[in-house]
Amino acid sequence: DPALYPNIATLAQDLRGLGFAFQTYYNTFLDIEADIYPESTSAGYQVMREDGSSYLFQGVKFHDTALLDLENPDARAWAKAVMQEGINEGSDGWMADFAEWLPTDAALHGGADPMLAHNRYPVRWAEINRELLDAQTDGRERLFFVRAAWLGSQPLVPVVWMGDQQTDFSDGDGMPSVIPMMLGLGLTGFPYVGHDIAGYMSQGTLPT
């Protein structure tokens, strides 16, 4: 969005000149208020319901949201084209977020079983990102990192991020949960992981 982010290519170049990589952000949500929503849904790239309607849910921005159907090769190609725009503007990589939300009662491209596709979805998402970065020919080092993975993600994913830990020391999702997750990821073939040192989320009451 050139209005929201003016001179982004210059910003990316300035940051690289200071020794930083310029990272951006992508996920597979199609927010109804996003500029890509009409294009993607009119082309039929979204996950559908059995009745033929878009499978809408309340997304992370609390808007109606659809989900990209990664069983559809045309949808995957379209997603790579969208992310290529970011590279063209100077992106050195990004967080490839989410990919664990595929509903198991959806209707998918080609009649794929949504129960089986649920765990395959983050692998498909990693494939898209890996293929896109591997296709670049400018010699610049680039990186993406993910939140979700499954069997088969290991050769595709450079770094796994461990999610939104609570800003506390609870065993379930606070700082003590980080070390077991790091060990588990290492034992299952993911050599590089990252997490938020001080936590990310709080269970405090939101303002009204």
Coordinates of C-alpha atoms in Angstrom, one line a residue:
D1 CA 0.0 0.0 0.0
P2 CA 2.0 3.0 -1.2
A3 CA -0.2 5.4 0.8
L4 CA 0.3 3.5 4.1
Y5 CA 4.0 2.7 3.4
P6 CA 5.4 5.5 1.2
N7 CA 8.9 5.1 -0.2
I8 CA 9.1 1.5 1.0
A9 CA 11.8 0.5 -1.5
T10 CA 14.0 3.4 -0.2
L11 CA 13.4 2.3 3.4
A12 CA 14.4 -1.3 2.6
Q13 CA 17.6 0.0 0.9
D14 CA 18.4 2.2 3.8
L15 CA 18.0 -0.6 6.3
R16 CA 20.2 -2.9 4.3
G17 CA 22.8 -0.2 4.2
L18 CA 22.7 -0.3 8.1
G19 CA 23.3 -4.0 8.1
F20 CA 19.7 -5.1 8.6
A21 CA 17.4 -7.4 6.6
F22 CA 14.1 -5.9 5.6
Q23 CA 11.4 -8.5 6.6
T24 CA 7.7 -8.2 5.9
Y25 CA 4.7 -10.4 6.7
Y26 CA 2.2 -12.7 4.9
N27 CA -0.5 -15.2 5.9
T28 CA -3.2 -17.2 4.1
F29 CA -6.1 -15.2 5.3
L30 CA -8.3 -13.3 2.8
D31 CA -9.6 -10.4 5.0
I32 CA -12.9 -9.0 3.6
E33 CA -11.5 -5.5 4.0
A34 CA -8.2 -6.3 2.2
D35 CA -7.6 -5.0 -1.3
I36 CA -6.9 -8.5 -2.6
Y37 CA -10.2 -9.9 -1.3
P38 CA -12.3 -9.2 -4.4
E39 CA -9.6 -10.5 -6.8
S40 CA -9.0 -13.7 -4.9
T41 CA -12.6 -14.6 -4.1
S42 CA -13.9 -13.8 -7.6
A43 CA -11.3 -16.1 -9.0
G44 CA -12.5 -18.9 -6.7
Y45 CA -9.2 -19.1 -4.8
Q46 CA -10.8 -19.3 -1.3
V47 CA -11.9 -22.3 0.8
M48 CA -15.6 -23.0 0.3
R49 CA -18.4 -24.6 2.2
E50 CA -20.3 -27.6 1.0
D51 CA -23.2 -25.4 -0.1
G52 CA -20.9 -23.5 -2.5
S53 CA -20.5 -20.3 -0.4
S54 CA -17.2 -18.9 0.8
Y55 CA -16.1 -20.4 4.2
L56 CA -16.1 -17.1 6.2
F57 CA -15.0 -16.9 9.8
Q58 CA -13.9 -14.1 12.1
G59 CA -10.2 -13.6 11.4
V60 CA -7.4 -12.2 13.5
K61 CA -8.5 -8.6 12.7
F62 CA -12.1 -9.4 13.8
H63 CA -13.4 -9.1 10.2
D64 CA -15.1 -11.7 8.1
T65 CA -12.3 -13.6 6.5
A66 CA -11.8 -16.4 4.0
L67 CA -8.9 -18.7 3.6
L68 CA -6.7 -19.4 0.6
D69 CA -7.3 -22.9 -0.8
L70 CA -3.8 -24.3 -1.1
E71 CA -5.1 -27.4 -2.8
N72 CA -5.8 -25.2 -5.9
P73 CA -2.6 -24.7 -8.0
D74 CA -4.0 -21.5 -9.5
A75 CA -4.4 -20.1 -6.0
R76 CA -0.9 -21.1 -5.1
A77 CA 0.5 -19.3 -8.2
W78 CA -1.6 -16.2 -7.4
A79 CA -0.3 -16.1 -3.9
K80 CA 3.3 -16.3 -5.1
A81 CA 2.6 -13.4 -7.5
V82 CA 1.3 -11.3 -4.6
M83 CA 4.4 -12.0 -2.5
Q84 CA 6.7 -11.4 -5.5
E85 CA 5.4 -7.8 -5.4
G86 CA 6.9 -7.5 -1.9
I87 CA 10.2 -8.8 -3.1
N88 CA 10.1 -6.3 -6.0
E89 CA 9.7 -3.5 -3.5
G90 CA 12.7 -4.6 -1.5
S91 CA 11.6 -7.3 0.9
D92 CA 14.4 -9.7 2.1
G93 CA 11.8 -12.2 3.4
W94 CA 8.9 -12.4 5.7
M95 CA 7.0 -14.2 8.4
A96 CA 4.8 -16.8 6.7
D97 CA 2.3 -16.9 9.5
F98 CA -0.6 -19.2 10.5
A99 CA -1.6 -22.1 8.2
E100 CA -3.1 -24.1 11.1
W101 CA -6.7 -22.9 10.7
L102 CA -8.0 -25.0 7.8
P103 CA -11.5 -26.2 8.8
T104 CA -12.1 -29.9 8.6
D105 CA -15.6 -29.5 7.2
A106 CA -14.6 -27.4 4.2
A107 CA -15.0 -28.1 0.5
L108 CA -11.6 -27.9 -1.2
H109 CA -10.4 -27.8 -4.8
G110 CA -10.4 -31.1 -6.6
G111 CA -12.5 -32.7 -3.8
A112 CA -9.6 -33.0 -1.4
D113 CA -10.5 -34.5 2.0
P114 CA -10.4 -31.5 4.4
M115 CA -9.5 -33.8 7.3
L116 CA -6.4 -35.0 5.5
A117 CA -5.7 -31.6 4.1
H118 CA -5.7 -29.9 7.5
N119 CA -2.2 -31.1 8.5
R120 CA -1.0 -30.9 4.9
Y121 CA -1.9 -27.2 4.7
P122 CA 1.2 -25.8 6.5
V123 CA 3.4 -27.9 4.2
R124 CA 1.7 -26.5 1.2
W125 CA 2.2 -23.0 2.6
A126 CA 5.9 -23.7 3.2
E127 CA 6.3 -25.0 -0.3
I128 CA 4.9 -21.8 -1.8
N129 CA 7.3 -19.7 0.2
R130 CA 10.3 -21.9 -0.5
E131 CA 9.6 -22.1 -4.3
L132 CA 9.3 -18.3 -4.5
L133 CA 12.5 -17.5 -2.7
D134 CA 14.4 -20.2 -4.6
A135 CA 13.2 -18.7 -7.9
Q136 CA 14.9 -15.3 -7.2
T137 CA 18.0 -14.7 -9.3
D138 CA 19.5 -11.5 -7.9
G139 CA 21.8 -13.3 -5.5
R140 CA 20.4 -11.7 -2.4
E141 CA 20.1 -13.8 0.8
R142 CA 16.5 -14.2 1.8
L143 CA 14.6 -16.0 4.6
F144 CA 11.1 -16.8 5.7
F145 CA 9.9 -18.3 9.0
V146 CA 6.7 -20.0 9.9
R147 CA 4.4 -20.6 12.9
A148 CA 2.9 -23.9 11.8
A149 CA 4.5 -27.0 10.3
W150 CA 3.9 -30.7 9.9
L151 CA 5.7 -33.8 8.6
G152 CA 7.4 -32.8 5.4
S153 CA 8.0 -29.2 6.4
Q154 CA 11.5 -29.9 7.6
P155 CA 13.4 -29.6 4.3
L156 CA 11.4 -26.5 3.3
V157 CA 11.4 -24.3 6.5
P158 CA 14.4 -22.4 7.5
V159 CA 13.1 -21.2 10.9
V160 CA 10.1 -22.1 13.1
W161 CA 8.6 -19.4 15.4
M162 CA 7.0 -20.9 18.5
G163 CA 3.9 -18.7 18.7
D164 CA 2.4 -16.2 21.1
Q165 CA 3.7 -17.1 24.6
Q166 CA 2.0 -15.5 27.6
T167 CA 3.8 -12.8 29.4
D168 CA 4.1 -15.0 32.5
F169 CA 5.8 -18.1 33.8
S170 CA 2.9 -20.5 33.4
D171 CA 3.9 -24.0 32.4
G172 CA 1.3 -24.3 29.6
D173 CA 2.0 -21.2 27.5
G174 CA 4.4 -19.0 29.4
M175 CA 8.2 -18.9 29.4
P176 CA 8.6 -22.5 30.8
S177 CA 6.9 -23.8 27.7
V178 CA 9.6 -22.5 25.4
I179 CA 12.5 -24.9 26.2
P180 CA 10.4 -28.1 25.7
M181 CA 9.1 -26.7 22.4
M182 CA 12.6 -25.9 21.3
L183 CA 13.8 -29.4 22.2
G184 CA 10.8 -31.0 20.5
L185 CA 11.4 -29.1 17.3
G186 CA 15.1 -30.0 17.3
L187 CA 14.4 -33.7 17.7
T188 CA 11.9 -33.6 14.8
G189 CA 14.3 -32.0 12.4
F190 CA 13.9 -28.3 12.7
P191 CA 17.4 -26.9 13.5
Y192 CA 16.5 -23.2 13.9
V193 CA 13.7 -21.8 16.1
G194 CA 12.8 -18.4 17.4
H195 CA 10.5 -17.0 20.1
D196 CA 9.5 -13.8 21.8
I197 CA 11.8 -13.4 24.8
A198 CA 9.4 -11.5 27.0
G199 CA 6.2 -13.2 25.8
Y200 CA 3.7 -11.7 23.5
M201 CA 0.2 -12.0 24.9
S202 CA -1.5 -11.2 28.2
Q203 CA -4.6 -12.6 29.8
G204 CA -5.5 -9.2 31.2
T205 CA -8.9 -7.8 30.5
L206 CA -9.2 -5.9 27.2
P207 CA -10.4 -2.3 27.5
T208 CA -14.1 -1.7 26.5

